[in-house]
PDB file of C-alpha atoms in Angstrom:
ATOM      1  CA  MET A   1     -16.659 -68.329  -7.238  1.00 70.00           C
ATOM      2  CA  PHE A   2     -17.030 -67.214 -10.755  1.00 77.00           C
ATOM      3  CA  ILE A   3     -17.384 -69.767 -13.494  1.00 84.00           C
ATOM      4  CA  GLU A   4     -14.032 -68.714 -15.103  1.00 77.00           C
ATOM      5  CA  GLU A   5     -12.240 -68.998 -12.054  1.00 81.00           C
ATOM      6  CA  ARG A   6     -13.591 -72.357 -11.509  1.00 88.00           C
ATOM      7  CA  ARG A   7     -12.883 -73.739 -14.966  1.00 86.00           C
ATOM      8  CA  ASN A   8      -9.281 -72.290 -14.369  1.00 81.00           C
ATOM      9  CA  LYS A   9      -8.921 -74.122 -11.294  1.00 85.00           C
ATOM     10  CA  ILE A  10     -10.034 -77.448 -13.140  1.00 88.00           C
ATOM     11  CA  LEU A  11      -7.896 -77.008 -15.923  1.00 83.00           C
ATOM     12  CA  ASP A  12      -4.962 -76.269 -13.299  1.00 80.00           C
ATOM     13  CA  TYR A  13      -5.633 -79.685 -11.629  1.00 83.00           C
ATOM     14  CA  LEU A  14      -5.705 -81.556 -14.814  1.00 82.00           C
ATOM     15  CA  ASP A  15      -2.475 -79.831 -16.133  1.00 75.00           C
ATOM     16  CA  LYS A  16      -0.852 -81.141 -12.985  1.00 73.00           C
ATOM     17  CA  GLU A  17      -2.552 -84.519 -12.605  1.00 74.00           C
ATOM     18  CA  GLN A  18      -3.487 -85.426 -16.260  1.00 75.00           C
ATOM     19  CA  ARG A  19      -6.934 -86.818 -15.048  1.00 81.00           C
ATOM     20  CA  ILE A  20      -9.589 -85.868 -12.397  1.00 86.00           C
ATOM     21  CA  THR A  21     -12.918 -87.030 -11.005  1.00 89.00           C
ATOM     22  CA  VAL A  22     -15.990 -85.160 -10.438  1.00 93.00           C
ATOM     23  CA  LYS A  23     -16.215 -86.247  -6.843  1.00 90.00           C
ATOM     24  CA  VAL A  24     -12.674 -85.071  -6.134  1.00 90.00           C
ATOM     25  CA  LEU A  25     -13.412 -81.615  -7.887  1.00 93.00           C
ATOM     26  CA  SER A  26     -16.617 -81.267  -5.865  1.00 93.00           C
ATOM     27  CA  LYS A  27     -14.786 -81.611  -2.637  1.00 91.00           C
ATOM     28  CA  ARG A  28     -11.727 -79.310  -3.598  1.00 91.00           C
ATOM     29  CA  LEU A  29     -13.936 -76.478  -5.025  1.00 93.00           C
ATOM     30  CA  ASN A  30     -17.052 -76.896  -2.951  1.00 93.00           C
ATOM     31  CA  VAL A  31     -19.183 -77.082  -5.897  1.00 93.00           C
ATOM     32  CA  SER A  32     -22.263 -79.438  -6.860  1.00 94.00           C
ATOM     33  CA  GLU A  33     -21.080 -82.291  -8.952  1.00 93.00           C
ATOM     34  CA  ALA A  34     -23.895 -81.369 -11.300  1.00 94.00           C
ATOM     35  CA  THR A  35     -22.491 -77.914 -11.899  1.00 94.00           C
ATOM     36  CA  LEU A  36     -18.975 -79.464 -12.515  1.00 94.00           C
ATOM     37  CA  ARG A  37     -20.431 -82.022 -15.020  1.00 93.00           C
ATOM     38  CA  ASN A  38     -21.725 -78.907 -17.016  1.00 92.00           C
ATOM     39  CA  ASP A  39     -18.122 -77.325 -16.827  1.00 91.00           C
ATOM     40  CA  LEU A  40     -16.448 -80.511 -18.153  1.00 92.00           C
ATOM     41  CA  SER A  41     -18.901 -80.694 -20.937  1.00 91.00           C
ATOM     42  CA  ASP A  42     -18.481 -77.128 -21.881  1.00 88.00           C
ATOM     43  CA  LEU A  43     -14.617 -77.620 -21.757  1.00 86.00           C
ATOM     44  CA  GLU A  44     -14.939 -80.926 -23.762  1.00 85.00           C
ATOM     45  CA  LYS A  45     -16.684 -78.804 -26.439  1.00 82.00           C
ATOM     46  CA  GLU A  46     -13.909 -76.512 -26.658  1.00 76.00           C
ATOM     47  CA  GLY A  47     -11.364 -79.441 -27.137  1.00 74.00           C
ATOM     48  CA  VAL A  48      -9.641 -78.659 -23.926  1.00 77.00           C
ATOM     49  CA  LEU A  49     -10.145 -82.017 -22.186  1.00 83.00           C
ATOM     50  CA  LYS A  50     -12.050 -85.361 -22.817  1.00 84.00           C
ATOM     51  CA  ARG A  51     -14.855 -86.468 -20.659  1.00 89.00           C
ATOM     52  CA  THR A  52     -14.490 -90.041 -18.906  1.00 84.00           C
ATOM     53  CA  HIS A  53     -16.965 -91.944 -16.702  1.00 81.00           C
ATOM     54  CA  GLY A  54     -17.039 -89.970 -13.482  1.00 86.00           C
ATOM     55  CA  GLY A  55     -14.355 -87.416 -14.667  1.00 88.00           C
ATOM     56  CA  ALA A  56     -12.040 -86.010 -17.235  1.00 89.00           C
ATOM     57  CA  ILE A  57      -8.561 -86.473 -18.866  1.00 85.00           C
ATOM     58  CA  LEU A  58      -6.366 -83.846 -20.319  1.00 74.00           C
ATOM     59  CA  LEU A  59      -5.525 -84.779 -24.006  1.00 65.00           C
ATOM     60  CA  ASP A  60      -2.022 -84.017 -25.498  1.00 53.00           C
ATOM     61  CA  TYR A  61      -3.392 -83.484 -28.817  1.00 37.00           C
ATOM     62  CA  ASP A  62      -5.382 -80.720 -27.806  1.00 45.00           C
ATOM     63  CA  GLN A  63      -2.489 -78.509 -26.827  1.00 47.00           C
ATOM     64  CA  SER A  64      -0.875 -78.830 -30.424  1.00 45.00           C
ATOM     65  CA  LYS A  65      -4.441 -78.209 -31.959  1.00 49.00           C
ATOM     66  CA  TYR A  66      -4.332 -74.547 -30.322  1.00 49.00           C
ATOM     67  CA  SER A  67      -0.550 -74.017 -30.462  1.00 53.00           C
ATOM     68  CA  PHE A  68       0.945 -70.907 -31.892  1.00 52.00           C
ATOM     69  CA  SER A  69       2.627 -72.709 -34.886  1.00 52.00           C
ATOM     70  CA  THR A  70      -0.872 -74.167 -35.753  1.00 52.00           C
ATOM     71  CA  ARG A  71      -2.743 -70.910 -35.601  1.00 56.00           C
ATOM     72  CA  GLU A  72      -0.040 -69.017 -37.392  1.00 54.00           C
ATOM     73  CA  LYS A  73      -0.610 -71.049 -40.535  1.00 55.00           C
ATOM     74  CA  ILE A  74      -4.371 -70.316 -40.581  1.00 60.00           C
ATOM     75  CA  ASN A  75      -5.902 -67.692 -42.802  1.00 70.00           C
ATOM     76  CA  ARG A  76      -2.495 -65.985 -43.449  1.00 79.00           C
ATOM     77  CA  LYS A  77      -3.791 -63.862 -46.284  1.00 86.00           C
ATOM     78  CA  GLU A  78      -6.549 -62.422 -43.954  1.00 89.00           C
ATOM     79  CA  LYS A  79      -4.052 -61.627 -41.142  1.00 91.00           C
ATOM     80  CA  ASN A  80      -1.892 -59.859 -43.695  1.00 92.00           C
ATOM     81  CA  TYR A  81      -4.813 -57.771 -44.938  1.00 94.00           C
ATOM     82  CA  ILE A  82      -6.179 -56.975 -41.344  1.00 96.00           C
ATOM     83  CA  SER A  83      -2.591 -55.950 -40.126  1.00 96.00           C
ATOM     84  CA  SER A  84      -2.079 -53.678 -43.120  1.00 96.00           C
ATOM     85  CA  LYS A  85      -5.370 -51.742 -42.017  1.00 97.00           C
ATOM     86  CA  ALA A  86      -4.498 -51.568 -38.476  1.00 97.00           C
ATOM     87  CA  GLU A  87      -1.010 -50.441 -39.301  1.00 97.00           C
ATOM     88  CA  LYS A  88      -2.592 -47.222 -40.755  1.00 97.00           C
ATOM     89  CA  ILE A  89      -4.260 -46.139 -37.502  1.00 97.00           C
ATOM     90  CA  ILE A  90      -0.847 -46.235 -35.648  1.00 98.00           C
ATOM     91  CA  THR A  91       0.766 -42.784 -35.169  1.00 97.00           C
ATOM     92  CA  ASP A  92       4.376 -41.339 -34.156  1.00 97.00           C
ATOM     93  CA  ASN A  93       4.882 -41.373 -30.323  1.00 97.00           C
ATOM     94  CA  GLN A  94       2.170 -43.575 -29.367  1.00 98.00           C
ATOM     95  CA  CYS A  95       2.249 -46.422 -26.781  1.00 98.00           C
ATOM     96  CA  ILE A  96       0.546 -49.539 -28.277  1.00 98.00           C
ATOM     97  CA  LEU A  97      -0.152 -52.981 -26.828  1.00 98.00           C
ATOM     98  CA  LEU A  98       0.118 -56.052 -28.901  1.00 98.00           C
ATOM     99  CA  ASP A  99      -1.105 -59.414 -27.432  1.00 96.00           C
ATOM    100  CA  ALA A 100       0.454 -62.674 -28.209  1.00 93.00           C
ATOM    101  CA  SER A 101      -1.711 -63.514 -31.144  1.00 92.00           C
ATOM    102  CA  SER A 102      -0.486 -64.501 -34.527  1.00 91.00           C
ATOM    103  CA  THR A 103      -2.386 -61.696 -36.147  1.00 94.00           C
ATOM    104  CA  ALA A 104      -0.726 -59.149 -33.791  1.00 96.00           C
ATOM    105  CA  LEU A 105       2.548 -60.682 -34.785  1.00 95.00           C
ATOM    106  CA  GLU A 106       1.651 -59.869 -38.605  1.00 95.00           C
ATOM    107  CA  LEU A 107       1.005 -56.264 -37.167  1.00 97.00           C
ATOM    108  CA  ALA A 108       4.500 -56.303 -35.645  1.00 97.00           C
ATOM    109  CA  LYS A 109       5.871 -57.232 -38.890  1.00 95.00           C
ATOM    110  CA  LYS A 110       4.061 -54.428 -40.739  1.00 96.00           C
ATOM    111  CA  ILE A 111       5.112 -51.561 -38.308  1.00 97.00           C
ATOM    112  CA  LYS A 112       8.730 -52.820 -38.423  1.00 95.00           C
ATOM    113  CA  THR A 113       9.096 -52.061 -42.246  1.00 92.00           C
ATOM    114  CA  ASN A 114       7.833 -48.607 -41.725  1.00 89.00           C
ATOM    115  CA  PRO A 115       8.790 -47.721 -38.095  1.00 92.00           C
ATOM    116  CA  LYS A 116       7.543 -44.969 -36.137  1.00 95.00           C
ATOM    117  CA  ARG A 117       8.886 -43.748 -32.859  1.00 97.00           C
ATOM    118  CA  LEU A 118       6.788 -46.306 -30.518  1.00 98.00           C
ATOM    119  CA  THR A 119       6.642 -47.800 -27.151  1.00 98.00           C
ATOM    120  CA  ILE A 120       5.266 -51.351 -27.546  1.00 98.00           C
ATOM    121  CA  VAL A 121       4.076 -53.466 -24.868  1.00 97.00           C
ATOM    122  CA  THR A 122       3.492 -57.111 -25.395  1.00 96.00           C
ATOM    123  CA  ASN A 123       3.373 -60.563 -23.871  1.00 94.00           C
ATOM    124  CA  GLY A 124       4.192 -62.157 -26.988  1.00 94.00           C
ATOM    125  CA  ILE A 125       7.705 -63.759 -27.120  1.00 94.00           C
ATOM    126  CA  TYR A 126       7.839 -63.902 -31.000  1.00 93.00           C
ATOM    127  CA  THR A 127       6.524 -60.288 -31.235  1.00 96.00           C
ATOM    128  CA  ALA A 128       9.035 -58.699 -28.957  1.00 96.00           C
ATOM    129  CA  LEU A 129      11.762 -60.643 -30.679  1.00 95.00           C
ATOM    130  CA  GLU A 130      10.497 -59.299 -33.989  1.00 95.00           C
ATOM    131  CA  LEU A 131      10.705 -55.786 -32.759  1.00 97.00           C
ATOM    132  CA  ARG A 132      13.920 -55.847 -30.712  1.00 94.00           C
ATOM    133  CA  ASP A 133      16.457 -54.461 -33.037  1.00 94.00           C
ATOM    134  CA  VAL A 134      14.393 -51.418 -34.331  1.00 96.00           C
ATOM    135  CA  PRO A 135      15.962 -48.224 -32.835  1.00 96.00           C
ATOM    136  CA  GLU A 136      12.760 -46.244 -32.820  1.00 97.00           C
ATOM    137  CA  PHE A 137      10.893 -48.803 -30.668  1.00 97.00           C
ATOM    138  CA  THR A 138      10.947 -49.294 -26.858  1.00 97.00           C
ATOM    139  CA  VAL A 139       9.749 -52.610 -26.367  1.00 97.00           C
ATOM    140  CA  ILE A 140       8.516 -53.809 -23.109  1.00 96.00           C
ATOM    141  CA  LEU A 141       7.929 -57.572 -22.605  1.00 94.00           C
ATOM    142  CA  ILE A 142       5.450 -58.417 -19.694  1.00 92.00           C
ATOM    143  CA  GLY A 143       6.751 -61.257 -17.729  1.00 83.00           C
ATOM    144  CA  GLY A 144       4.703 -64.366 -16.838  1.00 81.00           C
ATOM    145  CA  VAL A 145       4.601 -68.129 -17.283  1.00 80.00           C
ATOM    146  CA  ILE A 146       5.101 -69.947 -20.537  1.00 80.00           C
ATOM    147  CA  ARG A 147       3.459 -73.275 -21.318  1.00 69.00           C
ATOM    148  CA  MET A 148       4.258 -75.953 -24.062  1.00 62.00           C
ATOM    149  CA  GLY A 149       2.969 -75.024 -27.678  1.00 61.00           C
ATOM    150  CA  SER A 150       2.304 -71.274 -26.568  1.00 70.00           C
ATOM    151  CA  SER A 151       4.203 -68.087 -27.558  1.00 76.00           C
ATOM    152  CA  ALA A 152       2.771 -66.071 -24.816  1.00 83.00           C
ATOM    153  CA  LEU A 153       3.745 -65.085 -21.313  1.00 82.00           C
ATOM    154  CA  GLU A 154       0.794 -65.924 -19.259  1.00 77.00           C
ATOM    155  CA  SER A 155      -0.603 -65.228 -15.664  1.00 75.00           C
ATOM    156  CA  THR A 156      -0.756 -61.809 -13.956  1.00 77.00           C
ATOM    157  CA  ILE A 157       2.408 -62.139 -12.295  1.00 77.00           C
ATOM    158  CA  ASP A 158       3.889 -59.036 -13.917  1.00 79.00           C
ATOM    159  CA  ALA A 159       0.469 -57.330 -14.667  1.00 80.00           C
ATOM    160  CA  GLY A 160       1.095 -54.376 -12.133  1.00 85.00           C
ATOM    161  CA  VAL A 161       3.559 -52.963 -14.712  1.00 88.00           C
ATOM    162  CA  LEU A 162       0.533 -52.300 -16.994  1.00 92.00           C
ATOM    163  CA  GLY A 163      -0.844 -49.622 -14.202  1.00 89.00           C
ATOM    164  CA  LYS A 164       2.558 -47.617 -14.792  1.00 91.00           C
ATOM    165  CA  ILE A 165       2.266 -47.076 -18.664  1.00 93.00           C
ATOM    166  CA  ASN A 166      -0.386 -44.988 -20.585  1.00 95.00           C
ATOM    167  CA  ILE A 167      -1.365 -47.370 -23.307  1.00 97.00           C
ATOM    168  CA  ASP A 168      -3.164 -45.351 -26.329  1.00 98.00           C
ATOM    169  CA  ILE A 169      -4.287 -48.707 -28.195  1.00 98.00           C
ATOM    170  CA  MET A 170      -4.425 -52.274 -27.403  1.00 98.00           C
ATOM    171  CA  PHE A 171      -4.526 -54.395 -30.537  1.00 98.00           C
ATOM    172  CA  THR A 172      -5.933 -57.912 -29.757  1.00 98.00           C
ATOM    173  CA  SER A 173      -7.327 -60.831 -31.473  1.00 95.00           C
ATOM    174  CA  ALA A 174      -9.727 -63.717 -30.115  1.00 93.00           C
ATOM    175  CA  SER A 175     -11.067 -67.139 -30.687  1.00 87.00           C
ATOM    176  CA  GLY A 176     -14.515 -65.486 -31.229  1.00 89.00           C
ATOM    177  CA  PHE A 177     -16.772 -62.623 -31.194  1.00 94.00           C
ATOM    178  CA  ASP A 178     -20.433 -62.036 -30.593  1.00 92.00           C
ATOM    179  CA  PHE A 179     -22.551 -59.409 -28.994  1.00 94.00           C
ATOM    180  CA  GLU A 180     -23.584 -61.374 -25.860  1.00 91.00           C
ATOM    181  CA  ASN A 181     -19.866 -62.392 -24.674  1.00 91.00           C
ATOM    182  CA  GLY A 182     -17.670 -59.902 -26.522  1.00 96.00           C
ATOM    183  CA  LEU A 183     -14.368 -61.125 -27.144  1.00 96.00           C
ATOM    184  CA  THR A 184     -13.626 -64.664 -26.004  1.00 90.00           C
ATOM    185  CA  ASP A 185     -10.674 -67.200 -26.183  1.00 87.00           C
ATOM    186  CA  PHE A 186      -9.967 -70.710 -25.510  1.00 73.00           C
ATOM    187  CA  ASN A 187      -6.679 -70.130 -23.300  1.00 73.00           C
ATOM    188  CA  VAL A 188      -8.021 -69.557 -19.895  1.00 70.00           C
ATOM    189  CA  TYR A 189      -4.276 -69.076 -18.578  1.00 72.00           C
ATOM    190  CA  GLU A 190      -3.718 -65.974 -20.731  1.00 83.00           C
ATOM    191  CA  VAL A 191      -7.233 -64.532 -20.453  1.00 86.00           C
ATOM    192  CA  ASP A 192      -6.591 -63.270 -16.830  1.00 87.00           C
ATOM    193  CA  LEU A 193      -3.859 -61.176 -18.250  1.00 91.00           C
ATOM    194  CA  LYS A 194      -5.674 -60.004 -21.362  1.00 94.00           C
ATOM    195  CA  LYS A 195      -8.301 -58.542 -18.952  1.00 94.00           C
ATOM    196  CA  GLU A 196      -5.822 -56.638 -17.272  1.00 94.00           C
ATOM    197  CA  MET A 197      -4.516 -55.452 -20.713  1.00 96.00           C
ATOM    198  CA  VAL A 198      -7.940 -54.143 -21.736  1.00 97.00           C
ATOM    199  CA  LYS A 199      -8.429 -52.495 -18.396  1.00 96.00           C
ATOM    200  CA  ALA A 200      -5.072 -50.443 -18.925  1.00 96.00           C
ATOM    201  CA  SER A 201      -5.846 -49.548 -22.535  1.00 97.00           C
ATOM    202  CA  ASN A 202      -7.542 -46.360 -23.749  1.00 98.00           C
ATOM    203  CA  ARG A 203      -8.614 -47.891 -26.715  1.00 98.00           C
ATOM    204  CA  VAL A 204      -9.335 -51.461 -27.602  1.00 98.00           C
ATOM    205  CA  VAL A 205      -8.996 -52.617 -31.404  1.00 98.00           C
ATOM    206  CA  ALA A 206      -9.997 -56.238 -32.268  1.00 98.00           C
ATOM    207  CA  LEU A 207      -8.144 -57.765 -35.118  1.00 97.00           C
ATOM    208  CA  LEU A 208     -10.775 -60.245 -36.465  1.00 94.00           C
ATOM    209  CA  ASP A 209     -10.688 -62.453 -39.630  1.00 90.00           C
ATOM    210  CA  HIS A 210     -14.249 -63.442 -40.896  1.00 86.00           C
ATOM    211  CA  SER A 211     -14.091 -66.926 -39.085  1.00 83.00           C
ATOM    212  CA  LYS A 212     -14.257 -65.086 -35.691  1.00 88.00           C
ATOM    213  CA  PHE A 213     -17.847 -63.586 -35.923  1.00 90.00           C
ATOM    214  CA  GLY A 214     -20.749 -64.968 -34.295  1.00 87.00           C
ATOM    215  CA  LYS A 215     -18.617 -67.761 -32.290  1.00 85.00           C
ATOM    216  CA  SER A 216     -17.899 -67.887 -28.635  1.00 79.00           C
ATOM    217  CA  SER A 217     -15.112 -69.646 -26.971  1.00 75.00           C
ATOM    218  CA  LEU A 218     -14.294 -70.579 -23.690  1.00 70.00           C
ATOM    219  CA  VAL A 219     -13.806 -67.305 -21.603  1.00 80.00           C
ATOM    220  CA  SER A 220     -14.609 -63.635 -22.288  1.00 89.00           C
ATOM    221  CA  PHE A 221     -11.824 -61.155 -21.564  1.00 95.00           C
ATOM    222  CA  ALA A 222     -13.443 -58.075 -23.282  1.00 97.00           C
ATOM    223  CA  SER A 223     -17.031 -57.172 -22.919  1.00 97.00           C
ATOM    224  CA  ILE A 224     -18.969 -55.530 -25.789  1.00 97.00           C
ATOM    225  CA  LYS A 225     -18.633 -52.171 -23.823  1.00 97.00           C
ATOM    226  CA  GLN A 226     -14.873 -52.438 -23.801  1.00 98.00           C
ATOM    227  CA  ILE A 227     -14.448 -52.896 -27.362  1.00 98.00           C
ATOM    228  CA  ASN A 228     -13.853 -49.592 -29.582  1.00 98.00           C
ATOM    229  CA  THR A 229     -13.160 -50.838 -32.865  1.00 98.00           C
ATOM    230  CA  ILE A 230     -13.094 -53.860 -35.038  1.00 97.00           C
ATOM    231  CA  ILE A 231     -10.830 -54.538 -38.036  1.00 97.00           C
ATOM    232  CA  THR A 232     -11.519 -57.333 -40.283  1.00 94.00           C
ATOM    233  CA  ASP A 233     -11.237 -58.823 -43.609  1.00 90.00           C
ATOM    234  CA  ASP A 234     -14.949 -59.417 -44.388  1.00 78.00           C
ATOM    235  CA  ILE A 235     -17.741 -57.294 -45.577  1.00 78.00           C
ATOM    236  CA  ILE A 236     -19.881 -57.125 -42.692  1.00 79.00           C
ATOM    237  CA  SER A 237     -23.991 -57.042 -43.296  1.00 81.00           C
ATOM    238  CA  THR A 238     -25.841 -53.995 -42.890  1.00 85.00           C
ATOM    239  CA  GLU A 239     -27.547 -55.561 -40.097  1.00 85.00           C
ATOM    240  CA  TYR A 240     -24.215 -56.298 -38.177  1.00 86.00           C
ATOM    241  CA  LYS A 241     -23.139 -52.779 -38.848  1.00 86.00           C
ATOM    242  CA  MET A 242     -26.294 -51.265 -37.428  1.00 92.00           C
ATOM    243  CA  GLU A 243     -25.542 -53.671 -34.185  1.00 93.00           C
ATOM    244  CA  LEU A 244     -22.022 -52.464 -34.053  1.00 93.00           C
ATOM    245  CA  GLN A 245     -23.202 -48.706 -34.157  1.00 93.00           C
ATOM    246  CA  LYS A 246     -25.806 -49.500 -31.455  1.00 95.00           C
ATOM    247  CA  HIS A 247     -22.812 -50.748 -29.083  1.00 96.00           C
ATOM    248  CA  ASN A 248     -20.589 -47.540 -30.365  1.00 96.00           C
ATOM    249  CA  ILE A 249     -17.934 -49.924 -31.851  1.00 97.00           C
ATOM    250  CA  SER A 250     -16.493 -48.703 -35.170  1.00 96.00           C
ATOM    251  CA  TYR A 251     -15.764 -50.969 -38.147  1.00 93.00           C
ATOM    252  CA  ILE A 252     -12.752 -50.878 -40.518  1.00 93.00           C
TER     253      ILE A 252
END
């Protein structure tokens, strides 16, 4: 079992039962207790759960910490600037994919003010609602599961539709980016779908404000080889630019 799959299962159990012990997890997952203790420690660092003696509990406040309404209020000026640059690379008759991030929602607002003829695929509920009344747009909302505090439809229930669409550009944000792990996120439930989105897209454009660089979150959804372009608000150092060029990643 891959580490991401194992940690997904741990959080699934916690979501249903609110608390779990290492011994029970070890029996259910057929994994050593030492490995599971490392998993729980890493998940605690991400603010997903709290370690207890012999196990872990799920904390309600962690869900609100990462809720869409909370994230939408952070770095608004930067998101506006990034989305303005992203809007300029979109052309008529393209099919684009917007993830459920607050930055992608800002991009949706930008393309709405100067609409082109586009097909827009998204798993973002607010993003789909933002774009629904524009006659130039064909909006495809990918179905899935919605969780408390989230604006995203999650899981790969409806991911098969991605294989039937030719997606020119995927615009996605992330909790963190580094050269070892690529794009990472804290939401293990949404990550599986985002991996399928990346695979289905001809070009992956990461929308990252300065706070995301050099950070790694819980799970990777796009390797360094899968990222084509990074759009950011910050001035990247010469060394960082050289490293991006080394990996064939363009920078805007």
